[in-house]
Short mmCIF file of C-alpha atoms in Angstrom, two decimals:
data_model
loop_
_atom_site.label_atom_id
_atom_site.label_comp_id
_atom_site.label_asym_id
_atom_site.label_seq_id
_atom_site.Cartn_x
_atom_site.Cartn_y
_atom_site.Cartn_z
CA UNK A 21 0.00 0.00 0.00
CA UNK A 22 2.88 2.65 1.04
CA UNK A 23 4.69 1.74 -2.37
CA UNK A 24 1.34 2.24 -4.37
CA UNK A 25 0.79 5.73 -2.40
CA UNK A 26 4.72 6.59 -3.14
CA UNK A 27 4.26 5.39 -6.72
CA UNK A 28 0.87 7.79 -7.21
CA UNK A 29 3.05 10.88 -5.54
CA UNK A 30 5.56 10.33 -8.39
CA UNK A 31 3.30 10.35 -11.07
CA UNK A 32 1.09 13.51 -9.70
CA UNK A 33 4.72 15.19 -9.48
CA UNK A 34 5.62 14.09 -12.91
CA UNK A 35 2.01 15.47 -14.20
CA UNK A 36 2.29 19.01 -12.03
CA UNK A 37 6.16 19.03 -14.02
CA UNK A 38 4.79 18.19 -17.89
CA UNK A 39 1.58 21.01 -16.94
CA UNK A 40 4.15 23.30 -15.73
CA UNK A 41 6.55 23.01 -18.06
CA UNK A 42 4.63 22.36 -21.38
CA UNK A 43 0.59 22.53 -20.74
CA UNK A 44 0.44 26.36 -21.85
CA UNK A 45 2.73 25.80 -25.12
CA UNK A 46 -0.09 28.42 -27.45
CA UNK A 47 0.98 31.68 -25.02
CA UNK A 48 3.40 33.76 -26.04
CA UNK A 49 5.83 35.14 -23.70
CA UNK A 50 7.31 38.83 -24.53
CA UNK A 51 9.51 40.97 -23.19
CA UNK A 52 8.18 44.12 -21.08
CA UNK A 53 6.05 46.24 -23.41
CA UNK A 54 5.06 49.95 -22.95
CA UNK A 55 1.81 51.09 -22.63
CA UNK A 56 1.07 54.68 -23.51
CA UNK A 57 -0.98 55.17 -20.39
CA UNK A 58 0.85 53.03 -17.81
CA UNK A 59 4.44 52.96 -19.31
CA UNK A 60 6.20 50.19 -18.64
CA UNK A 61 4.64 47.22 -17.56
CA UNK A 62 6.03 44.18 -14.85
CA UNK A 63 8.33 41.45 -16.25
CA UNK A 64 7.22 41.71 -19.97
CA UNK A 65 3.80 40.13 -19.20
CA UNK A 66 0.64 42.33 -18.88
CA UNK A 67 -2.56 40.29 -18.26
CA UNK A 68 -5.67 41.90 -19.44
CA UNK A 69 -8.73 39.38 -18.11
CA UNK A 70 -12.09 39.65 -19.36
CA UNK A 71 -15.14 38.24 -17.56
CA UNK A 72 -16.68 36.13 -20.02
CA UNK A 73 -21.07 36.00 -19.21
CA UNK A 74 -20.78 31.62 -20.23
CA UNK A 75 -17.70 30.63 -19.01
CA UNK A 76 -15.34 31.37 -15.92
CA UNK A 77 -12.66 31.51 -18.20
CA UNK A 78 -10.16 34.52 -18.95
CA UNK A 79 -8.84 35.76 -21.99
CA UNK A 80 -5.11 36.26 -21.25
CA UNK A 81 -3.43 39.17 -23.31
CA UNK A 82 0.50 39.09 -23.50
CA UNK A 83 2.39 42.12 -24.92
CA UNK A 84 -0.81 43.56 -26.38
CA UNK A 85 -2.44 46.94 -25.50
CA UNK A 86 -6.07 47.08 -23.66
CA UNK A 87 -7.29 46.59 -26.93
CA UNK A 88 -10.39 44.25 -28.24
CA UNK A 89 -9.17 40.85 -28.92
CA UNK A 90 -9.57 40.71 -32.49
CA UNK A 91 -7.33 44.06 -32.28
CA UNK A 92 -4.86 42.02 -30.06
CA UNK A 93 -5.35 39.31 -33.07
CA UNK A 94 -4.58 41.27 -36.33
CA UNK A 95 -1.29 42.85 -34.70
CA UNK A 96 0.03 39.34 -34.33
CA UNK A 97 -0.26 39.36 -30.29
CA UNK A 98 -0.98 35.51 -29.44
CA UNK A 99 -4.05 34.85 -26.83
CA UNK A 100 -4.79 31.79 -24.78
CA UNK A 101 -7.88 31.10 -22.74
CA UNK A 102 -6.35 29.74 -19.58
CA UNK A 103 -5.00 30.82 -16.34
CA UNK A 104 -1.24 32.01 -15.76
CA UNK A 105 -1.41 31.50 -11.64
CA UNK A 106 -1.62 28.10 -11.02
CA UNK A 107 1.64 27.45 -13.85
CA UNK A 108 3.36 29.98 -11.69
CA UNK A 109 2.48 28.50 -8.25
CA UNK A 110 3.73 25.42 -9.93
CA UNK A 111 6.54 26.88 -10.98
CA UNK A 112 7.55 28.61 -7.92
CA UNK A 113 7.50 25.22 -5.93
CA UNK A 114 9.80 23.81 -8.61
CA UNK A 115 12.18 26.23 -8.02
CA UNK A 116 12.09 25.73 -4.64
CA UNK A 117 12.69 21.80 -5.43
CA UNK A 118 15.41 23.20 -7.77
CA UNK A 119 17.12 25.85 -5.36
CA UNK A 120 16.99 22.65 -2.81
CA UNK A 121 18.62 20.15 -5.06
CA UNK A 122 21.23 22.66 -5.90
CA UNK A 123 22.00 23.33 -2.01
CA UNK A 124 22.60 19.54 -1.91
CA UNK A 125 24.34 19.45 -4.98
CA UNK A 126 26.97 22.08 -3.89
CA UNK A 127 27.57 20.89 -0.22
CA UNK A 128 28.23 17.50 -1.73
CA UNK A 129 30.56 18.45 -5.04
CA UNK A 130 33.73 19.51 -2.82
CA UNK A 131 34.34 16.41 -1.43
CA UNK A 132 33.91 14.63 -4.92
CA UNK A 133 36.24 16.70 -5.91
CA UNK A 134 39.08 16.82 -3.93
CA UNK A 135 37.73 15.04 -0.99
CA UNK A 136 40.63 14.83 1.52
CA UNK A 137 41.37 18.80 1.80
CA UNK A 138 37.22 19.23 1.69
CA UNK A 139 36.76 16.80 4.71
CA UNK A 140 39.36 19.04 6.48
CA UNK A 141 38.06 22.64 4.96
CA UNK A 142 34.49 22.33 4.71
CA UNK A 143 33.57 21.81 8.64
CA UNK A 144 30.11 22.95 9.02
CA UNK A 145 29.58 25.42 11.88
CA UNK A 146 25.90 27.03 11.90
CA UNK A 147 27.58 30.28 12.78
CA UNK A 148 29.28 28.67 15.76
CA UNK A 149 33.13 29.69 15.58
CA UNK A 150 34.02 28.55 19.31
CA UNK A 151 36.07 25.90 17.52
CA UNK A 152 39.97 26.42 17.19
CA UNK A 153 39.99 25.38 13.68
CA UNK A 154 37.94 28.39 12.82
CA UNK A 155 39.16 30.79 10.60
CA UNK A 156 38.21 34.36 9.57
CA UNK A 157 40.84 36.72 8.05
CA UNK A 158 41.45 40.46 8.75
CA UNK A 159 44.30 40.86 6.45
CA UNK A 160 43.74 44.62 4.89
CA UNK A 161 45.41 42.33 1.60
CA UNK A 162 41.55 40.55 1.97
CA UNK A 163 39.12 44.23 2.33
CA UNK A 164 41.16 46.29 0.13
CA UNK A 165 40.65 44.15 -2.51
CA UNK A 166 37.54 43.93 -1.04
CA UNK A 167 36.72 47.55 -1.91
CA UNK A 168 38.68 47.71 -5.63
CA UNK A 169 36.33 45.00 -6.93
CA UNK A 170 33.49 46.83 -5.46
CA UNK A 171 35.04 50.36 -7.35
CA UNK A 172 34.59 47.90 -10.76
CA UNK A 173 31.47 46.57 -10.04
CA UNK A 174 29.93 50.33 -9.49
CA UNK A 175 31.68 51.38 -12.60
CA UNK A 176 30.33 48.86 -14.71
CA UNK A 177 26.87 49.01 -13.40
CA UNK A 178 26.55 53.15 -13.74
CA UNK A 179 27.79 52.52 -17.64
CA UNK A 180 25.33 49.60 -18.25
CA UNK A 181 22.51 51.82 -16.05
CA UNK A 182 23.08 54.49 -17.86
CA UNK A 183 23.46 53.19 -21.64
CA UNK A 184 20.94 54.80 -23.93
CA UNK A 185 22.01 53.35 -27.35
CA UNK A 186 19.53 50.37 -27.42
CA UNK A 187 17.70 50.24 -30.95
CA UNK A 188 16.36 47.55 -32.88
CA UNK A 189 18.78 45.64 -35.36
CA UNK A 190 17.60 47.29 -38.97
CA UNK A 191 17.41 44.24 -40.96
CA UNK A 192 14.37 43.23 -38.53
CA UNK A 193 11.80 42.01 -40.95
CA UNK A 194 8.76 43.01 -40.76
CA UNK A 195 5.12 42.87 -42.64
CA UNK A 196 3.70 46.38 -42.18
CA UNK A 197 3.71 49.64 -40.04
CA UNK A 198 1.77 48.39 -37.06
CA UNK A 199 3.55 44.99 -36.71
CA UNK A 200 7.37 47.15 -37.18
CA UNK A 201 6.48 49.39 -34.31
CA UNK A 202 5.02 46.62 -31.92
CA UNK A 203 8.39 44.70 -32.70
CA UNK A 204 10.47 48.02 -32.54
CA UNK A 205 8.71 48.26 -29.07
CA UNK A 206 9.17 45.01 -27.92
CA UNK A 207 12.89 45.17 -28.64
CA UNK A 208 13.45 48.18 -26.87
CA UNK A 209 11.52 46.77 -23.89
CA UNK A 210 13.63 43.62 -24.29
CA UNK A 211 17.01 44.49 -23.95
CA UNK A 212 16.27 47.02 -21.39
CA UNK A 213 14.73 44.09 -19.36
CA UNK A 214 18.07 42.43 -19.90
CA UNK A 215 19.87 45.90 -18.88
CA UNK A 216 17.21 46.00 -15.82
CA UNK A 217 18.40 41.96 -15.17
CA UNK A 218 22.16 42.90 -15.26
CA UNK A 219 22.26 45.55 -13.31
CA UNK A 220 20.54 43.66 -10.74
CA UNK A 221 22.89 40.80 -10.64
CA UNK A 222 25.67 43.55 -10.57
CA UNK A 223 24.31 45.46 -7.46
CA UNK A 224 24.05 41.73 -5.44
CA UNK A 225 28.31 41.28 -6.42
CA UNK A 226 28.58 45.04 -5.21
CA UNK A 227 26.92 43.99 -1.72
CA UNK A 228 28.54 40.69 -1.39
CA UNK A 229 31.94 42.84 -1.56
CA UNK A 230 31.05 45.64 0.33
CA UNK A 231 29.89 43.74 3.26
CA UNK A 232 32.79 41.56 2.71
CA UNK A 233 34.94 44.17 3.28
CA UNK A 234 33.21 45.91 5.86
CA UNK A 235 33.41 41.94 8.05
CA UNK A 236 36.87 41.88 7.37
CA UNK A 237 37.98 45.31 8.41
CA UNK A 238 35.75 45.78 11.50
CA UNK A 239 34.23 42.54 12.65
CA UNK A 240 35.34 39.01 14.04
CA UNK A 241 33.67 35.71 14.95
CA UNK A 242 34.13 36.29 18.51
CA UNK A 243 34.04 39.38 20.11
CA UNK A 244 31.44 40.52 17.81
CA UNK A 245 29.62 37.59 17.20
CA UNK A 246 25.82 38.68 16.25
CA UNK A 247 26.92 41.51 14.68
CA UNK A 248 29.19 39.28 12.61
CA UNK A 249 26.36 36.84 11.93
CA UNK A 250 23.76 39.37 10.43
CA UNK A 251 26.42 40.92 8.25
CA UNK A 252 27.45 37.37 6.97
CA UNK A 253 24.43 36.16 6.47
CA UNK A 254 23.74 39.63 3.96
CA UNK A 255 26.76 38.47 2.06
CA UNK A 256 26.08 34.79 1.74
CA UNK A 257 22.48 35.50 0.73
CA UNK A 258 23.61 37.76 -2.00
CA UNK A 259 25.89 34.97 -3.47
CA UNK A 260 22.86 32.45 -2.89
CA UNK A 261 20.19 34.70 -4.67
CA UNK A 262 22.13 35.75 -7.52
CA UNK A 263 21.80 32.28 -9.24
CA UNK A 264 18.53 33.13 -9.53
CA UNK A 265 19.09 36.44 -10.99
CA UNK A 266 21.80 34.59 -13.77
CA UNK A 267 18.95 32.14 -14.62
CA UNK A 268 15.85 35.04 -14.86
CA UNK A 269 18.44 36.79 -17.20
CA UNK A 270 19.08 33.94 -18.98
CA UNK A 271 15.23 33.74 -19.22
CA UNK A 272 14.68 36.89 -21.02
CA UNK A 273 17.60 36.40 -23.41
CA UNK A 274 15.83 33.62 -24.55
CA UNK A 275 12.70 35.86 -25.08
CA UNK A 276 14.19 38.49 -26.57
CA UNK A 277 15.97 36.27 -29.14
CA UNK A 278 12.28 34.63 -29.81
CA UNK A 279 10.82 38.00 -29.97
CA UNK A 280 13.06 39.24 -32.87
CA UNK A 281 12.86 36.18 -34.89
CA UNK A 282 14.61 33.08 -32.93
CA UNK A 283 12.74 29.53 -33.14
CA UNK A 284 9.74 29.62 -29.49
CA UNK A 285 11.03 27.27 -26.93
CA UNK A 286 10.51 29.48 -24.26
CA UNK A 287 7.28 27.24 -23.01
CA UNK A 288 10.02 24.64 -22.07
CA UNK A 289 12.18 26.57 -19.69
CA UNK A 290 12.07 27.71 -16.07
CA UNK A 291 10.02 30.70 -15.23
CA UNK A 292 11.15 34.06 -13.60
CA UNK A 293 8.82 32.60 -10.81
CA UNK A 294 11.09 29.25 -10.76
CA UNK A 295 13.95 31.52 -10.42
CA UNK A 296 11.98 33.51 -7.54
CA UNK A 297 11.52 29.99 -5.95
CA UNK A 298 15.14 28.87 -6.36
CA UNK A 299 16.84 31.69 -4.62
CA UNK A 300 13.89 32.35 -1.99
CA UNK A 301 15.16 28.80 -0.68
CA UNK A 302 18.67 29.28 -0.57
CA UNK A 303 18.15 32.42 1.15
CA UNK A 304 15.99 31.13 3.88
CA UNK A 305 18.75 28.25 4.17
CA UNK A 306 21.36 30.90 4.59
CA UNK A 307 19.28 32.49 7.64
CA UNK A 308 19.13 29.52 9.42
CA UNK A 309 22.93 28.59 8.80
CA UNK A 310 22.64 25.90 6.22
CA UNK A 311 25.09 27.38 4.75
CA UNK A 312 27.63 28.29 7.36
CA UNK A 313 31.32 27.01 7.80
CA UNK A 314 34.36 27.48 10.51
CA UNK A 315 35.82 29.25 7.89
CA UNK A 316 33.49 31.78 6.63
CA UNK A 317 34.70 32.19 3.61
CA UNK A 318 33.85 28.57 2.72
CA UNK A 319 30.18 29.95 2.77
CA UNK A 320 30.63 31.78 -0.13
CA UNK A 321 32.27 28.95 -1.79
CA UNK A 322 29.08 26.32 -1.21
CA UNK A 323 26.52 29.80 -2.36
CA UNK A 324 28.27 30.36 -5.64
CA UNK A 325 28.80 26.54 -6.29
CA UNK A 326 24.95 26.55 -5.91
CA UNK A 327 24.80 28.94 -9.23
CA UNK A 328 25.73 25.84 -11.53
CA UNK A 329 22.28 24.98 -12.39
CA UNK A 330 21.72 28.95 -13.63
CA UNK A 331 25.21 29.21 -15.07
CA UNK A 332 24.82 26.32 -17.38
CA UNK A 333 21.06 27.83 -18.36
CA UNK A 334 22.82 30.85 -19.35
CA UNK A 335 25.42 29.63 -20.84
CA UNK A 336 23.46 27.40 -23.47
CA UNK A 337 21.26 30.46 -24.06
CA UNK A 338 24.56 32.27 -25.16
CA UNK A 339 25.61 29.25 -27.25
CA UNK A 340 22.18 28.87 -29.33
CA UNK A 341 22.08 32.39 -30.20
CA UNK A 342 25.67 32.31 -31.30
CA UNK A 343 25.21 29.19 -33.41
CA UNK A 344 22.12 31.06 -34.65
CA UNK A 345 23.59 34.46 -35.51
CA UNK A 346 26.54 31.87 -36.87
CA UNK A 347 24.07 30.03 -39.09
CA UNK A 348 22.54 34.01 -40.36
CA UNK A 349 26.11 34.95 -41.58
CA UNK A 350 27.35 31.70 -43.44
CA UNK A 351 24.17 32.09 -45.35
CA UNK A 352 24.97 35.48 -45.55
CA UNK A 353 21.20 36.63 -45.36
CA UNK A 354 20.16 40.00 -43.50
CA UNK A 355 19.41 38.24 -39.70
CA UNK A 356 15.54 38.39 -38.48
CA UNK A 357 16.77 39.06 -34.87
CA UNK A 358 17.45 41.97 -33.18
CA UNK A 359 19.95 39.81 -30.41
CA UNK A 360 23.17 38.95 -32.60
CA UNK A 361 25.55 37.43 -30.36
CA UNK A 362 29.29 37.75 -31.60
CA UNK A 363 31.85 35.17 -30.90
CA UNK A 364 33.89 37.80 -28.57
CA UNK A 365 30.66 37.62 -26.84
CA UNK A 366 30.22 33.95 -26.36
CA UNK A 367 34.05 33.50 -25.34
CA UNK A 368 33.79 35.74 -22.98
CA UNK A 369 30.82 34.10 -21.18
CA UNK A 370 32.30 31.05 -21.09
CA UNK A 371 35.43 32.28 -19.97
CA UNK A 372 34.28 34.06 -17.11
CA UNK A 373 31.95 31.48 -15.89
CA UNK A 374 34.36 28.61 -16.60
CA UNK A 375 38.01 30.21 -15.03
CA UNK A 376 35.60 31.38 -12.00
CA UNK A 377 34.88 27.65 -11.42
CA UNK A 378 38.46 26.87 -11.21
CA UNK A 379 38.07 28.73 -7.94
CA UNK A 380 36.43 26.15 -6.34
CA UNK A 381 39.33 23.21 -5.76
CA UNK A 382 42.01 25.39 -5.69
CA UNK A 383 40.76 26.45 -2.23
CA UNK A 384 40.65 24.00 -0.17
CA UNK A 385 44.07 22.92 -2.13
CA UNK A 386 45.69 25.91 -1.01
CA UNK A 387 44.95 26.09 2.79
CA UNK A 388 45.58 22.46 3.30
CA UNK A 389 48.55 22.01 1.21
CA UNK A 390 50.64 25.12 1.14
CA UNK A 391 52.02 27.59 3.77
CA UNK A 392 49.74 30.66 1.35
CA UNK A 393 48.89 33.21 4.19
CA UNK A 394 45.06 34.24 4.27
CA UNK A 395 45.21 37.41 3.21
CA UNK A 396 47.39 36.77 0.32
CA UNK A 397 45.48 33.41 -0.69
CA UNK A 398 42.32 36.00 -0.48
CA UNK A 399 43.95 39.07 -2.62
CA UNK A 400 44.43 35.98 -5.27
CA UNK A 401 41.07 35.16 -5.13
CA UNK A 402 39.95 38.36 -5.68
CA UNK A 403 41.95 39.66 -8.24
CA UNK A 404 41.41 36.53 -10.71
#
């Protein structure tokens, strides 16, 4: 009887999963859109509902005006009759499975990787440093460098705030008038969600260094214990979170490249409401010291290892478009998207993402194998 019940939990989960995932496949999914009496609207996705008098049904509007539907209809805005909230609940609680899997994932993958140092590195503490093998450095080496990465981070997130020079690509093909403004619009809207998205993930690096810093420079695991606690847990639950943030921006590049002419799988992806799920979990987790080490900055190691699932999202959203804008040029044909992604582009991704992971072993190689001091092993980490 208990295997029949476990067997019928399975299969509901695998049905909520398919629903979630592909049981609203006819609604299109757009980038933010501008109205011209509310401006800007949410993530991209503006429901309009309309009470029908024979059915408690709604007719959902995405990236369309408050139009009549057969208005919505002739300028090519797609319309479903079904509700959007219980696919988000859904996918909230799958990114709440997901931000929980990856939590497992990245407190296990040290010690497959270089097991002996990890047993003797990653001592879990639950913000409890009375042991002698704890480990917190005050090196001004380890908050100065603290502070220039947080100079970079503010630099590059005032330029990419303050960039004006989004347009639509003009080789965007389009049928008439009506349907080149809409697309135009939805462009616009598009990459400035991506802007809005980037920015975002930027200001979470800026806070995980400036309260870095700021623990390093002032506080200490003993003598200032709680205050130590609340700062740390700020800066570990800024790492945690901004998985989420990679995969939501991963989400609307994958819009914005279907918006301006890339092939609709969209339907098949996480949600920015999975991503909402996924780092609400690891934050809570972080709270409640899930996520806490004798050596604090082994926290930050098991938060950003926890960004895998995200990184690897984002990643293979880079790598379509590129083969995709790839594909556009060896035919040599005028490209029907507005999101070209250059190979300088693409390298650079996976360069960043891929030399940060080599972060992760060398760690717990370094403090139990050479005589690196803290602060120096730190200003390395920092600067690479």
């Amino acid at each position: 009887m208990a295997s029949s019940t476990s067997a019928t939990r399975l299969l509901w989960l695998g049905y909520l999963c398919f629903f979630s995932l592909y049981g609203n496949q006819v609604t299109a999914v757009s980038p933010p859109i501008r109205d011209s009496r509310h401006g800007i609207i949410g993530n991209g996705k503006r429901h309009i509902s309309k009470r029908l008098s024979s059915s408690k049904l709604a007719l959902e509007f995405r990236g369309g005006s408050s139009s009549s539907a057969s208005d919505s209809m002739s300028s090519g805005v797609s319309l479903s009759i079904s509700s959007s909230t219980p696919r988000n609940i859904i996918q909230l609680v799958l990114g709440v499975i997901g931000g929980y899997i990856s939590y497992q994932f990245a407190s296990t993958f040290p010690f497959l990787v270089t097991p002996k140092a990890a047993k003797l590195t990653y001592v879990r503490a639950n913000y409890g440093y009375d042991d002698p093998r704890s480990v917190f450095c005050q090196s001004p080496l380890t908050y100065l460098t603290d502070y220039a990465v947080l100079v970079v981070l503010c630099i590059l997130w005032y330029r990419i705030q303050n960039y004006d020079g989004i347009q639509p690509s003009s080789t965007t093909m389009v049928k008439s008038n009506s349907d080149k403004n809409n697309n135009q619009e939805s462009t616009i809207q598009g990459f400035r969600s991506i802007r809005y998205r980037s920015c975002l993930l930027l200001a979470m690096y800026a806070i995980q260094f400036f309260g870095g810093g700021m623990a390093h420079a002032h506080l200490d695991t003993t003598t200032t214990k709680n205050r130590f606690r609340v700062l740390w847990t700020v800066v570990v639950g800024a790492v945690a979170v901004s998985g989420g943030i990679i995969g939501a921006l991963a989400t609307s590049t994958l819009q914005l490249s279907e918006t301006t002419g890339g092939k609709r799988i969209s339907n098949y992806v996480p949600s920015d409401f999975f991503w909402i799920g996924y780092s609400l979990l690891l934050a809570v987790f972080t709270i409640l010291g899930r996520l806490s080490y004798l050596r604090p900055a082994v926290d930050t190691f098991v938060a950003g290892t926890s960004q895998a699932l995200p990184t690897f999202y984002l990643m293979g959203v880079i790598l379509r478009q590129w083969r995709e804008t790839q594909k556009q040029e060896g035919k040599k044909k005028e490209s029907t998207s507005s999101l070209n992604i250059p190979t300088s582009t693409c390298l650079g991704v996976f360069l960043g993402f891929g030399l940060n992971s080599a972060l992760l072993p060398s760690y717990a190689l370094a403090v139990q194998y050479t005589n690196i001091s803290t602060g120096m092993l730190n200003f390395f980490l920092h600067s690479w």
